[in-house]
Coordinates of C-alpha atoms in Angstrom, one line a residue:
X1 CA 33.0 33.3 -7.7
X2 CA 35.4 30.3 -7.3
X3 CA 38.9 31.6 -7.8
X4 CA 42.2 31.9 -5.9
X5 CA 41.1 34.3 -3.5
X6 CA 42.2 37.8 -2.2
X7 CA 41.4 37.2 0.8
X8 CA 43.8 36.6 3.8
X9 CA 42.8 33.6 5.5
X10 CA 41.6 31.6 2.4
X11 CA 43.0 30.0 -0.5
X12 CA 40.2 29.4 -2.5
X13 CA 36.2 30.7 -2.6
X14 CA 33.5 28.7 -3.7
X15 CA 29.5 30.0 -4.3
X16 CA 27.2 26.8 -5.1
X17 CA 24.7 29.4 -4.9
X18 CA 24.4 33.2 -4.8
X19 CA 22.1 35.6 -2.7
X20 CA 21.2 36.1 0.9
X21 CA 19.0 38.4 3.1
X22 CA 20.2 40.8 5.6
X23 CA 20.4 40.1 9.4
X24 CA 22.6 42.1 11.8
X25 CA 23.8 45.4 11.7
X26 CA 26.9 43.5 10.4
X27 CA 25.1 43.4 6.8
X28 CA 24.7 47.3 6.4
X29 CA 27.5 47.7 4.1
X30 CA 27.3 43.8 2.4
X31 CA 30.2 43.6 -0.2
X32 CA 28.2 40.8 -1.7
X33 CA 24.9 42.8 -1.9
X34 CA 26.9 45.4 -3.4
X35 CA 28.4 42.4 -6.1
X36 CA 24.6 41.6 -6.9
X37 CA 23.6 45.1 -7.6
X38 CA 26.8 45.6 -9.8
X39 CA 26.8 42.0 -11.9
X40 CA 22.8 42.0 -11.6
X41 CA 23.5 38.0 -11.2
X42 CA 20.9 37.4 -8.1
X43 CA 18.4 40.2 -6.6
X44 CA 19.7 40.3 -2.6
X45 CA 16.9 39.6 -0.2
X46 CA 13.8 37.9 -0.1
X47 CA 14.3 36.5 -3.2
X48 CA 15.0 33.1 -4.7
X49 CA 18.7 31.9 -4.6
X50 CA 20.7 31.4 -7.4
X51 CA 22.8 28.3 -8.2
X52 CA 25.7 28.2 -10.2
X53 CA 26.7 26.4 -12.6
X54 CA 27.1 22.9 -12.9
X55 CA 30.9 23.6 -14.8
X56 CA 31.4 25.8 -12.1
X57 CA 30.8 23.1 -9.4
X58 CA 33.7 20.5 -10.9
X59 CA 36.0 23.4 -10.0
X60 CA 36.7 21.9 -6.3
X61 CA 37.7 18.9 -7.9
X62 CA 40.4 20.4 -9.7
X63 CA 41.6 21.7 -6.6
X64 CA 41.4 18.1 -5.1
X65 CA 43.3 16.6 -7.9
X66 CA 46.4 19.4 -6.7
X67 CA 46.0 18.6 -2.9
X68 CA 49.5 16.6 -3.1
X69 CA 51.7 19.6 -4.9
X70 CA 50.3 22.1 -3.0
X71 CA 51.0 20.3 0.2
X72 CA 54.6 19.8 -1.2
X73 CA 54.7 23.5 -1.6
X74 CA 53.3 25.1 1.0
X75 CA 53.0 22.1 3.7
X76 CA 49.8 22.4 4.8
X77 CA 46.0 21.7 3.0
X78 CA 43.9 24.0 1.0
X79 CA 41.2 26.6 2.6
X80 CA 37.9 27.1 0.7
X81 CA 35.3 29.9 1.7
X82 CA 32.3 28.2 0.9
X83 CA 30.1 30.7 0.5
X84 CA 31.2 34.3 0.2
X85 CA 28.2 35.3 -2.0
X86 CA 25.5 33.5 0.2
X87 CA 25.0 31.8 3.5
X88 CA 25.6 27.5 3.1
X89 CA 22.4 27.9 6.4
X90 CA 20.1 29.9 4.6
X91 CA 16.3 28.5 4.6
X92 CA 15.9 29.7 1.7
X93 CA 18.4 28.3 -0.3
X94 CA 16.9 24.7 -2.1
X95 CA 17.9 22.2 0.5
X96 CA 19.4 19.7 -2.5
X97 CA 21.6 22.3 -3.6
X98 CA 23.0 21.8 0.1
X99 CA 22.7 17.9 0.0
X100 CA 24.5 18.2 -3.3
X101 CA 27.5 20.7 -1.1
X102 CA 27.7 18.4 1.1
X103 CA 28.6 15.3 -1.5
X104 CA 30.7 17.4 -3.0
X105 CA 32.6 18.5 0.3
X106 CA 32.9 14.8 1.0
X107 CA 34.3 14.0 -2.5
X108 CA 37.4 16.4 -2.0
X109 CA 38.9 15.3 1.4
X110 CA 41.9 16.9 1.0
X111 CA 40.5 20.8 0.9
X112 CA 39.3 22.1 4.5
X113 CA 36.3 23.7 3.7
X114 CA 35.2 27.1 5.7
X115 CA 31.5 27.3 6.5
X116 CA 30.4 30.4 7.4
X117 CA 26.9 31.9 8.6
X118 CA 25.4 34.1 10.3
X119 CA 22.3 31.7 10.8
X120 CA 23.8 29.1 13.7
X121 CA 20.4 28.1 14.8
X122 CA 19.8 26.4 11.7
X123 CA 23.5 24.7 11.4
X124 CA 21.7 21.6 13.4
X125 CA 18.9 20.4 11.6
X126 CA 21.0 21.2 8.5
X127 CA 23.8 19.1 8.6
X128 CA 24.1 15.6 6.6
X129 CA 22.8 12.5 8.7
X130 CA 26.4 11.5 8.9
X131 CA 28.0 14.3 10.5
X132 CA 28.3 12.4 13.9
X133 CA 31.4 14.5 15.0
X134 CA 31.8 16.5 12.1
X135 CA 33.7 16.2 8.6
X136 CA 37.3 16.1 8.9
X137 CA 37.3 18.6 6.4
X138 CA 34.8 21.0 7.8
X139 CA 35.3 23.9 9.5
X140 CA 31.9 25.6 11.5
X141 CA 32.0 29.5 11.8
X142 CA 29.7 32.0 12.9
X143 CA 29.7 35.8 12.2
X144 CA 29.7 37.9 15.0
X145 CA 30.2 41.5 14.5
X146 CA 29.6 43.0 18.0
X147 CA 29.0 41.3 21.9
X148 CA 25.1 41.0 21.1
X149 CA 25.3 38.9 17.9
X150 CA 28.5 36.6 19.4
X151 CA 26.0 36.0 22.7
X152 CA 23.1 35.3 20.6
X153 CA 25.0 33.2 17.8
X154 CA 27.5 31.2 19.6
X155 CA 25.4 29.2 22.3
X156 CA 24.0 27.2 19.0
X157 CA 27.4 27.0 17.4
X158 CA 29.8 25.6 20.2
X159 CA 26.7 23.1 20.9
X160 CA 27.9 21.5 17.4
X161 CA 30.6 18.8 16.8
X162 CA 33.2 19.9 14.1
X163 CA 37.1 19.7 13.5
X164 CA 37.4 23.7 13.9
X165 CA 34.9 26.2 15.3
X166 CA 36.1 29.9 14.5
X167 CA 34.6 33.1 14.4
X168 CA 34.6 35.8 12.1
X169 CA 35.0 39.5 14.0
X170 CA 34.5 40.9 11.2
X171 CA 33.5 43.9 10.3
X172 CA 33.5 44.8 13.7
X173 CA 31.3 47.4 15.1
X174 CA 31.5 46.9 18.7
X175 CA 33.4 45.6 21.7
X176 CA 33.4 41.9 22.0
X177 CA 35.0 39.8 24.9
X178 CA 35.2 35.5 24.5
X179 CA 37.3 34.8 27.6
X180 CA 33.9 34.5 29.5
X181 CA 32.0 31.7 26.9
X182 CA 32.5 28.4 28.8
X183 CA 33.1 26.9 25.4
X184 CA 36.0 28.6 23.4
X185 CA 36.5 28.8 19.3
X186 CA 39.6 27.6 18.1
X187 CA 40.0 30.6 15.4
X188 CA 39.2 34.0 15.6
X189 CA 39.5 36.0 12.7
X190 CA 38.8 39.7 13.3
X191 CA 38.8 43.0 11.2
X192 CA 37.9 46.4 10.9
X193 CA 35.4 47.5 7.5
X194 CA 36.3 48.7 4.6
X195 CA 35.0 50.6 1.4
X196 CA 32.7 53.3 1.3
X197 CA 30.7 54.5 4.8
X198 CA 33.1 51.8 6.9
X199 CA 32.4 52.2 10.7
X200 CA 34.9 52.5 13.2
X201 CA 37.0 49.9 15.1
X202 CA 38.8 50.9 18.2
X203 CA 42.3 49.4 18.6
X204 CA 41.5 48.7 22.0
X205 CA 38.3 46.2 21.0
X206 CA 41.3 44.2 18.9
X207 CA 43.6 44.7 21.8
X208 CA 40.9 43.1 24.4
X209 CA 39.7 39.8 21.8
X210 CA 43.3 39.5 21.0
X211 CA 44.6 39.3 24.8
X212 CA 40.9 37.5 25.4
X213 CA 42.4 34.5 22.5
X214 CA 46.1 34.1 24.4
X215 CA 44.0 33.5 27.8
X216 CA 41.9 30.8 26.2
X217 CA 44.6 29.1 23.7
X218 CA 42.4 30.4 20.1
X219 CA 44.0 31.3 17.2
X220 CA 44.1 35.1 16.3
X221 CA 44.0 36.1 12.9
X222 CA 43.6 40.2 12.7
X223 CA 43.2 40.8 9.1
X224 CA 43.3 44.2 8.9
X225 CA 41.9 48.1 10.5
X226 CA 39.8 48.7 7.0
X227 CA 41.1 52.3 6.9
X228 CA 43.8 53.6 8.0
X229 CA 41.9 56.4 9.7
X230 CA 41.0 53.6 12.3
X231 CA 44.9 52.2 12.5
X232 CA 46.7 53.1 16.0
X233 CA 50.0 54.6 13.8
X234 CA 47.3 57.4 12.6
X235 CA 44.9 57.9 15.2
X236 CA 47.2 57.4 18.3
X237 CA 50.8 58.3 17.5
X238 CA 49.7 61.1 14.7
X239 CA 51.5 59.4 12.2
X240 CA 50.4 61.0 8.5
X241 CA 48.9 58.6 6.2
X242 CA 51.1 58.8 3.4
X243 CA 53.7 57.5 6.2
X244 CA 51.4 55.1 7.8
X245 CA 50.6 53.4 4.4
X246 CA 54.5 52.7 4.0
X247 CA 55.2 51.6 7.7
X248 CA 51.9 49.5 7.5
X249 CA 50.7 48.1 4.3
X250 CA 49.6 44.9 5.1
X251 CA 45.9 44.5 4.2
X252 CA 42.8 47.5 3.8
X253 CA 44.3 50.0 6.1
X254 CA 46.9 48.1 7.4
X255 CA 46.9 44.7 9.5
X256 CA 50.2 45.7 12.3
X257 CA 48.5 45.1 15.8
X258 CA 50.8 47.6 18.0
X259 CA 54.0 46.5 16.2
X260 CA 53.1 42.8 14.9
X261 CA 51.2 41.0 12.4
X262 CA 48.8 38.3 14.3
X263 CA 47.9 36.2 11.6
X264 CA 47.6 32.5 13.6
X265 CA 45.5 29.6 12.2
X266 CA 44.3 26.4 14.2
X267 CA 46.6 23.7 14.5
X268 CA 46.4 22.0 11.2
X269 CA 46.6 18.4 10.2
X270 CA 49.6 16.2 10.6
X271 CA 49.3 15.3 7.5
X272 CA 47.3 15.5 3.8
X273 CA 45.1 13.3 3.1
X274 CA 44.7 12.3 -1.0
X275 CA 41.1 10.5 -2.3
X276 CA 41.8 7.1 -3.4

């Protein structure tokens, strides 16, 4: 649950609690539902939350303590998923294990801490009574897997101060456009699904959000087709598999975006900072 993660645009994940409820279509094929029915650790739904440990928690702090070597070595800050087993916005996680997040998120200032949901209208009324303009160290994102759920989610999202705003296109399931919102994200991570039933994603949906970030100056990160049954080399140029797994093996069913790999980030911080 905290570890050096797998995943693309993330160093680090961190669950200070486990289990969520489904929302969107997005959550039909929930790798983390799929976790809870496998390790039998939380029952997914309405249900009570789980908190981890209290070892498990003094994990970040190790991270904090390598802030300066890890800048040295890759020049730039940690990334932490904070929570890929749960949702931080959740009403019905305990609102001191949140309290208790947020300490903990201002107690490692040198990690930039992700923030996902798929719950912006509670982001608000759940944030510490210092935010003011946000945590340094926090990034806001919303999940929005199709043009309905970005047009209902992001109105509450872009109304909140923070150092980054993103969102997560991901799994996506439908065309969505930005270059419209009067407020833009500065990330956009998006991606096709993966694992067993995964839906479609038309290049040209990654094509449109990709030209729709160079218009309005976000950060594209396209992590990957899912399958390669949905990756342009097979299903427009006829490419066989075997081949296209070779030509393209970056990420679940490849992550080349007619030729390139658009893996951008926001601008990060001039400079690491190390708690006293």
């Amino acid at each position: 649950m905290a570890e050096n993660s797998a995943i693309e645009w993330t160093d680090h994940t961190f669950n200070p609690w486990t289990g969520c409820t489904n929302v969107s279509p997005g959550c039909d094929h929930c790798y983390a539902e799929s976790w809870s029915k496998r390790s039998g650790h939380v029952k997914w739904g309405n249900n009570p939350r789980k908190r981890t440990t209290a070892q498990y928690w003094k994990v970040p702090a190790v991270w904090e303590a390598n802030a300066t070597a890890f800048y040295k070595l890759k020049g730039r800050r940690q990334r932490v998923f904070c929570a890929s087993l749960a949702d931080v916005f959740d009403n019905q996680a305990e609102p001191g294990w949140r309290s208790d997040l947020f300490a903990l998120i201002a107690a490692t200032p040198s990690l930039d801490w992700l923030l996902l949901t798929k719950r912006p209208q509670n982001v608000k009324k759940m944030l510490p009574s210092d935010w003011k303009d946000g945590y340094s160290n926090v990034w806001l994102g919303l999940t929005a897997e199709d043009q309905v759920r970005f047009d209902q989610r992001w109105k509450h999202l872009s109304a909140i101060p923070a150092s980054v705003r993103f969102i997560s296109y991901e799994p996506a399931i439908g065309p969505l456009r930005i270059v419209d919102a009067p407020v833009q994200p500065d990330w956009l991570i998006s991606g096709g699904e993966s694992g067993n039933g995964a839906r479609i994603v038309e290049a040209d949906w990654i094509r449109q959000i990709d030209a729709d970030c160079a218009a309005g100056g976000v950060a594209h990160f396209f992590k990957q087709w899912g399958t390669y049954g949905n990756n342009p080399l097979v299903c427009e140029s006829g490419i066989p598999l075997a081949e296209a797994k070779i030509a393209d093996p970056h990420g679940k069913g490849g992550g080349l975006l007619d030729g390139a790999i658009h893996r951008r980030f926001p601008q990060p911080r001039p400079k690491v900072s190390v708690a006293a």
